[in-house]
Structure formats: C-alpha cells, structure tokens
Amino acid sequence: QVDLVESGGGSVQAGGSLRLSCVVSGDIYSTLSMGWFRQAPRLEREGPKKEREGVTAVDSDGTTKYADSVKGRFTISRDNAKNTLYLQMNSLKPEDAATYYCAATYAKHVVLAAADFGYWGQGTQVTVSS
C-alpha cells in the first residue's frame, strides 16, 4: 500500500510560480516511479481517472518526462531521503489551472498515462488568474 499526500496548491496570477509537494508513505519510495497529473475543473465534475492529463513523471532511476505544454516551465524532482516528490511550476498560465494529482507506480519506467499509475493522492488545486 502506498499513500500519497499533496500540498502546495493555491491561487496565483499568470506568470507566477508555485511548488507542489507530495509526501509518500507505505513503501520504499526510491523503488517507485512517480508522476504529476492534472484535471481541469470541468473534467473534475465528470471525468474518470483516465481523463487526467499527464504533466510530468520521473522513473525510479531518475529519468524525467514532460508534457510539451509544460516543458521549460515545470520541473519535477524527488528527494528520496524525505520520501517527497516536488513539482516546481514557473511562468504559470491560466490554462495550467487544474487539480494536480501525485501518482505512483511500481513500474520502473513510465509514460504520461494515468492508466500506468496505480496509486493516487487526493489532489491539490491550482488557480491561475489572468
């Protein structure tokens, strides 16, 4: 069993920055591949988990992947000593507004697909005003 708890969401103006954190408990964090996904407000009300957009992921070996929409603006990192995953978001745009979810999987290598991840946090909301 893996438990994930996100924090760090909030409201910012376009161009601002936020850093999300995800604390992982329940298993050896360093063996997990991790990811950040997001779901826009309208999909939150009606969409299943598969509708979550993959933002970025980091394999258990440290290899990172980014969606084209966030490359150069977002950075994923992991601190295995603290069992924590981070998402640094810079130059935020209104279209980045969503609920952001931390996800984990035992797979060694992942793609940005929600179906590949079996463990999810409850989400943290990010609002970006123009």
JSON list of C-alpha atoms in Angstrom, two decimals, residues 12-130:
[
{"chain": "A", "resi": 12, "resn": "VAL", "atom": "CA", "xyz": [-1.50, 32.88, -8.36]},
{"chain": "A", "resi": 13, "resn": "GLN", "atom": "CA", "xyz": [-1.53, 35.40, -11.14]},
{"chain": "A", "resi": 14, "resn": "ALA", "atom": "CA", "xyz": [-0.37, 34.47, -14.60]},
{"chain": "A", "resi": 15, "resn": "GLY", "atom": "CA", "xyz": [3.41, 34.47, -14.71]},
{"chain": "A", "resi": 16, "resn": "GLY", "atom": "CA", "xyz": [3.70, 33.44, -11.09]},
{"chain": "A", "resi": 17, "resn": "SER", "atom": "CA", "xyz": [5.14, 30.31, -9.52]},
{"chain": "A", "resi": 18, "resn": "LEU", "atom": "CA", "xyz": [4.06, 27.54, -7.19]},
{"chain": "A", "resi": 19, "resn": "ARG", "atom": "CA", "xyz": [5.76, 24.47, -5.81]},
{"chain": "A", "resi": 20, "resn": "LEU", "atom": "CA", "xyz": [3.73, 21.37, -5.14]},
{"chain": "A", "resi": 21, "resn": "SER", "atom": "CA", "xyz": [4.87, 18.64, -2.79]},
{"chain": "A", "resi": 22, "resn": "CYS", "atom": "CA", "xyz": [3.82, 15.03, -2.45]},
{"chain": "A", "resi": 23, "resn": "VAL", "atom": "CA", "xyz": [4.79, 13.02, 0.59]},
{"chain": "A", "resi": 24, "resn": "VAL", "atom": "CA", "xyz": [4.83, 9.27, 0.04]},
{"chain": "A", "resi": 25, "resn": "SER", "atom": "CA", "xyz": [4.42, 6.66, 2.74]},
{"chain": "A", "resi": 26, "resn": "GLY", "atom": "CA", "xyz": [3.87, 2.96, 2.91]},
{"chain": "A", "resi": 27, "resn": "ASP", "atom": "CA", "xyz": [6.65, 1.52, 0.80]},
{"chain": "A", "resi": 28, "resn": "ILE", "atom": "CA", "xyz": [10.20, 2.12, -0.33]},
{"chain": "A", "resi": 29, "resn": "TYR", "atom": "CA", "xyz": [9.87, 5.43, -2.12]},
{"chain": "A", "resi": 30, "resn": "SER", "atom": "CA", "xyz": [13.06, 5.06, -4.13]},
{"chain": "A", "resi": 31, "resn": "THR", "atom": "CA", "xyz": [11.64, 1.99, -5.93]},
{"chain": "A", "resi": 32, "resn": "LEU", "atom": "CA", "xyz": [8.60, 3.86, -7.19]},
{"chain": "A", "resi": 33, "resn": "SER", "atom": "CA", "xyz": [8.19, 5.79, -10.39]},
{"chain": "A", "resi": 34, "resn": "MET", "atom": "CA", "xyz": [6.25, 8.98, -9.75]},
{"chain": "A", "resi": 35, "resn": "GLY", "atom": "CA", "xyz": [4.20, 11.41, -11.74]},
{"chain": "A", "resi": 36, "resn": "TRP", "atom": "CA", "xyz": [2.12, 14.53, -11.65]},
{"chain": "A", "resi": 37, "resn": "PHE", "atom": "CA", "xyz": [-1.20, 14.68, -13.44]},
{"chain": "A", "resi": 38, "resn": "ARG", "atom": "CA", "xyz": [-3.84, 17.34, -13.65]},
{"chain": "A", "resi": 39, "resn": "GLN", "atom": "CA", "xyz": [-7.51, 17.56, -14.34]},
{"chain": "A", "resi": 40, "resn": "ALA", "atom": "CA", "xyz": [-9.25, 20.72, -15.47]},
{"chain": "A", "resi": 41, "resn": "PRO", "atom": "CA", "xyz": [-12.24, 21.93, -13.45]},
{"chain": "A", "resi": 42, "resn": "ARG", "atom": "CA", "xyz": [-14.93, 20.79, -15.87]},
{"chain": "A", "resi": 43, "resn": "LEU", "atom": "CA", "xyz": [-13.47, 17.29, -16.06]},
{"chain": "A", "resi": 44, "resn": "GLU", "atom": "CA", "xyz": [-13.25, 17.12, -12.28]},
{"chain": "A", "resi": 45, "resn": "ARG", "atom": "CA", "xyz": [-17.02, 17.01, -12.20]},
{"chain": "A", "resi": 46, "resn": "GLU", "atom": "CA", "xyz": [-17.50, 14.35, -14.78]},
{"chain": "A", "resi": 47, "resn": "GLY", "atom": "CA", "xyz": [-14.27, 12.73, -15.89]},
{"chain": "A", "resi": 48, "resn": "PRO", "atom": "CA", "xyz": [-12.88, 9.38, -14.77]},
{"chain": "A", "resi": 49, "resn": "LYS", "atom": "CA", "xyz": [-9.27, 8.99, -13.74]},
{"chain": "A", "resi": 50, "resn": "LYS", "atom": "CA", "xyz": [-8.26, 8.25, -17.32]},
{"chain": "A", "resi": 51, "resn": "GLU", "atom": "CA", "xyz": [-9.08, 11.82, -18.27]},
{"chain": "A", "resi": 52, "resn": "ARG", "atom": "CA", "xyz": [-6.28, 13.19, -16.15]},
{"chain": "A", "resi": 53, "resn": "GLU", "atom": "CA", "xyz": [-3.58, 14.85, -18.23]},
{"chain": "A", "resi": 54, "resn": "GLY", "atom": "CA", "xyz": [-0.04, 13.70, -17.69]},
{"chain": "A", "resi": 55, "resn": "VAL", "atom": "CA", "xyz": [2.16, 16.66, -16.76]},
{"chain": "A", "resi": 56, "resn": "THR", "atom": "CA", "xyz": [5.47, 15.10, -15.85]},
{"chain": "A", "resi": 57, "resn": "ALA", "atom": "CA", "xyz": [6.95, 11.91, -14.47]},
{"chain": "A", "resi": 58, "resn": "VAL", "atom": "CA", "xyz": [10.19, 10.61, -13.03]},
{"chain": "A", "resi": 59, "resn": "ASP", "atom": "CA", "xyz": [11.19, 6.98, -13.24]},
{"chain": "A", "resi": 60, "resn": "SER", "atom": "CA", "xyz": [12.70, 5.14, -10.30]},
{"chain": "A", "resi": 61, "resn": "ASP", "atom": "CA", "xyz": [16.10, 5.66, -11.97]},
{"chain": "A", "resi": 62, "resn": "GLY", "atom": "CA", "xyz": [15.59, 9.42, -12.22]},
{"chain": "A", "resi": 63, "resn": "THR", "atom": "CA", "xyz": [14.65, 9.72, -15.88]},
{"chain": "A", "resi": 64, "resn": "THR", "atom": "CA", "xyz": [12.17, 12.53, -16.36]},
{"chain": "A", "resi": 65, "resn": "LYS", "atom": "CA", "xyz": [9.44, 13.16, -18.91]},
{"chain": "A", "resi": 66, "resn": "TYR", "atom": "CA", "xyz": [7.40, 16.29, -19.56]},
{"chain": "A", "resi": 67, "resn": "ALA", "atom": "CA", "xyz": [4.31, 17.14, -21.48]},
{"chain": "A", "resi": 68, "resn": "ASP", "atom": "CA", "xyz": [5.07, 19.58, -24.30]},
{"chain": "A", "resi": 69, "resn": "SER", "atom": "CA", "xyz": [2.76, 22.14, -22.73]},
{"chain": "A", "resi": 70, "resn": "VAL", "atom": "CA", "xyz": [4.94, 22.48, -19.62]},
{"chain": "A", "resi": 71, "resn": "LYS", "atom": "CA", "xyz": [8.46, 21.94, -20.94]},
{"chain": "A", "resi": 72, "resn": "GLY", "atom": "CA", "xyz": [10.77, 24.71, -19.87]},
{"chain": "A", "resi": 73, "resn": "ARG", "atom": "CA", "xyz": [8.32, 25.92, -17.22]},
{"chain": "A", "resi": 74, "resn": "PHE", "atom": "CA", "xyz": [7.78, 22.98, -14.86]},
{"chain": "A", "resi": 75, "resn": "THR", "atom": "CA", "xyz": [10.39, 20.87, -13.11]},
{"chain": "A", "resi": 76, "resn": "ILE", "atom": "CA", "xyz": [9.84, 17.57, -11.36]},
{"chain": "A", "resi": 77, "resn": "SER", "atom": "CA", "xyz": [12.22, 16.42, -8.67]},
{"chain": "A", "resi": 78, "resn": "ARG", "atom": "CA", "xyz": [12.34, 13.82, -5.96]},
{"chain": "A", "resi": 79, "resn": "ASP", "atom": "CA", "xyz": [14.03, 13.67, -2.60]},
{"chain": "A", "resi": 80, "resn": "ASN", "atom": "CA", "xyz": [14.35, 10.02, -1.72]},
{"chain": "A", "resi": 81, "resn": "ALA", "atom": "CA", "xyz": [15.64, 10.83, 1.77]},
{"chain": "A", "resi": 82, "resn": "LYS", "atom": "CA", "xyz": [12.43, 12.72, 2.53]},
{"chain": "A", "resi": 83, "resn": "ASN", "atom": "CA", "xyz": [10.08, 10.44, 0.57]},
{"chain": "A", "resi": 84, "resn": "THR", "atom": "CA", "xyz": [8.88, 13.54, -1.23]},
{"chain": "A", "resi": 85, "resn": "LEU", "atom": "CA", "xyz": [8.13, 14.44, -4.81]},
{"chain": "A", "resi": 86, "resn": "TYR", "atom": "CA", "xyz": [8.10, 18.06, -5.96]},
{"chain": "A", "resi": 87, "resn": "LEU", "atom": "CA", "xyz": [6.70, 19.98, -8.88]},
{"chain": "A", "resi": 88, "resn": "GLN", "atom": "CA", "xyz": [8.13, 23.46, -9.40]},
{"chain": "A", "resi": 89, "resn": "MET", "atom": "CA", "xyz": [5.82, 25.42, -11.65]},
{"chain": "A", "resi": 90, "resn": "ASN", "atom": "CA", "xyz": [7.04, 28.69, -13.12]},
{"chain": "A", "resi": 91, "resn": "SER", "atom": "CA", "xyz": [5.54, 31.10, -15.64]},
{"chain": "A", "resi": 92, "resn": "LEU", "atom": "CA", "xyz": [2.08, 29.78, -14.87]},
{"chain": "A", "resi": 93, "resn": "LYS", "atom": "CA", "xyz": [-0.66, 30.34, -17.41]},
{"chain": "A", "resi": 94, "resn": "PRO", "atom": "CA", "xyz": [-4.46, 30.36, -16.95]},
{"chain": "A", "resi": 95, "resn": "GLU", "atom": "CA", "xyz": [-4.62, 27.08, -18.85]},
{"chain": "A", "resi": 96, "resn": "ASP", "atom": "CA", "xyz": [-2.49, 25.48, -16.14]},
{"chain": "A", "resi": 97, "resn": "ALA", "atom": "CA", "xyz": [-5.36, 25.86, -13.68]},
{"chain": "A", "resi": 98, "resn": "ALA", "atom": "CA", "xyz": [-6.46, 22.42, -12.54]},
{"chain": "A", "resi": 99, "resn": "THR", "atom": "CA", "xyz": [-6.42, 19.99, -9.71]},
{"chain": "A", "resi": 100, "resn": "TYR", "atom": "CA", "xyz": [-2.97, 18.44, -9.60]},
{"chain": "A", "resi": 101, "resn": "TYR", "atom": "CA", "xyz": [-2.53, 14.84, -8.56]},
{"chain": "A", "resi": 102, "resn": "CYS", "atom": "CA", "xyz": [0.53, 12.98, -7.45]},
{"chain": "A", "resi": 103, "resn": "ALA", "atom": "CA", "xyz": [0.70, 9.38, -8.64]},
{"chain": "A", "resi": 104, "resn": "ALA", "atom": "CA", "xyz": [2.93, 6.38, -8.07]},
{"chain": "A", "resi": 105, "resn": "THR", "atom": "CA", "xyz": [3.63, 3.04, -9.67]},
{"chain": "A", "resi": 106, "resn": "TYR", "atom": "CA", "xyz": [5.97, 0.12, -9.16]},
{"chain": "A", "resi": 107, "resn": "ALA", "atom": "CA", "xyz": [6.81, 0.13, -12.85]},
{"chain": "A", "resi": 108, "resn": "LYS", "atom": "CA", "xyz": [10.44, 1.07, -13.41]},
{"chain": "A", "resi": 109, "resn": "HIS", "atom": "CA", "xyz": [9.73, 3.13, -16.49]},
{"chain": "A", "resi": 110, "resn": "VAL", "atom": "CA", "xyz": [6.57, 5.05, -17.24]},
{"chain": "A", "resi": 111, "resn": "VAL", "atom": "CA", "xyz": [4.85, 7.18, -19.80]},
{"chain": "A", "resi": 112, "resn": "LEU", "atom": "CA", "xyz": [2.50, 10.05, -19.08]},
{"chain": "A", "resi": 113, "resn": "ALA", "atom": "CA", "xyz": [-0.60, 7.90, -18.97]},
{"chain": "A", "resi": 114, "resn": "ALA", "atom": "CA", "xyz": [-2.87, 7.79, -15.95]},
{"chain": "A", "resi": 115, "resn": "ALA", "atom": "CA", "xyz": [-3.64, 4.15, -16.57]},
{"chain": "A", "resi": 116, "resn": "ASP", "atom": "CA", "xyz": [0.00, 3.27, -15.81]},
{"chain": "A", "resi": 117, "resn": "PHE", "atom": "CA", "xyz": [-0.25, 4.55, -12.25]},
{"chain": "A", "resi": 118, "resn": "GLY", "atom": "CA", "xyz": [-1.99, 2.61, -9.52]},
{"chain": "A", "resi": 119, "resn": "TYR", "atom": "CA", "xyz": [-1.69, 4.94, -6.56]},
{"chain": "A", "resi": 120, "resn": "TRP", "atom": "CA", "xyz": [-3.06, 8.45, -6.33]},
{"chain": "A", "resi": 121, "resn": "GLY", "atom": "CA", "xyz": [-3.24, 11.32, -3.92]},
{"chain": "A", "resi": 122, "resn": "GLN", "atom": "CA", "xyz": [-6.35, 13.35, -3.28]},
{"chain": "A", "resi": 123, "resn": "GLY", "atom": "CA", "xyz": [-5.19, 16.31, -5.34]},
{"chain": "A", "resi": 124, "resn": "THR", "atom": "CA", "xyz": [-4.35, 19.92, -4.71]},
{"chain": "A", "resi": 125, "resn": "GLN", "atom": "CA", "xyz": [-5.98, 22.78, -6.55]},
{"chain": "A", "resi": 126, "resn": "VAL", "atom": "CA", "xyz": [-4.10, 25.36, -8.59]},
{"chain": "A", "resi": 127, "resn": "THR", "atom": "CA", "xyz": [-5.85, 28.51, -9.77]},
{"chain": "A", "resi": 128, "resn": "VAL", "atom": "CA", "xyz": [-4.20, 30.92, -12.19]},
{"chain": "A", "resi": 129, "resn": "SER", "atom": "CA", "xyz": [-5.78, 34.28, -12.85]},
{"chain": "A", "resi": 130, "resn": "SER", "atom": "CA", "xyz": [-5.06, 36.33, -15.95]}
]
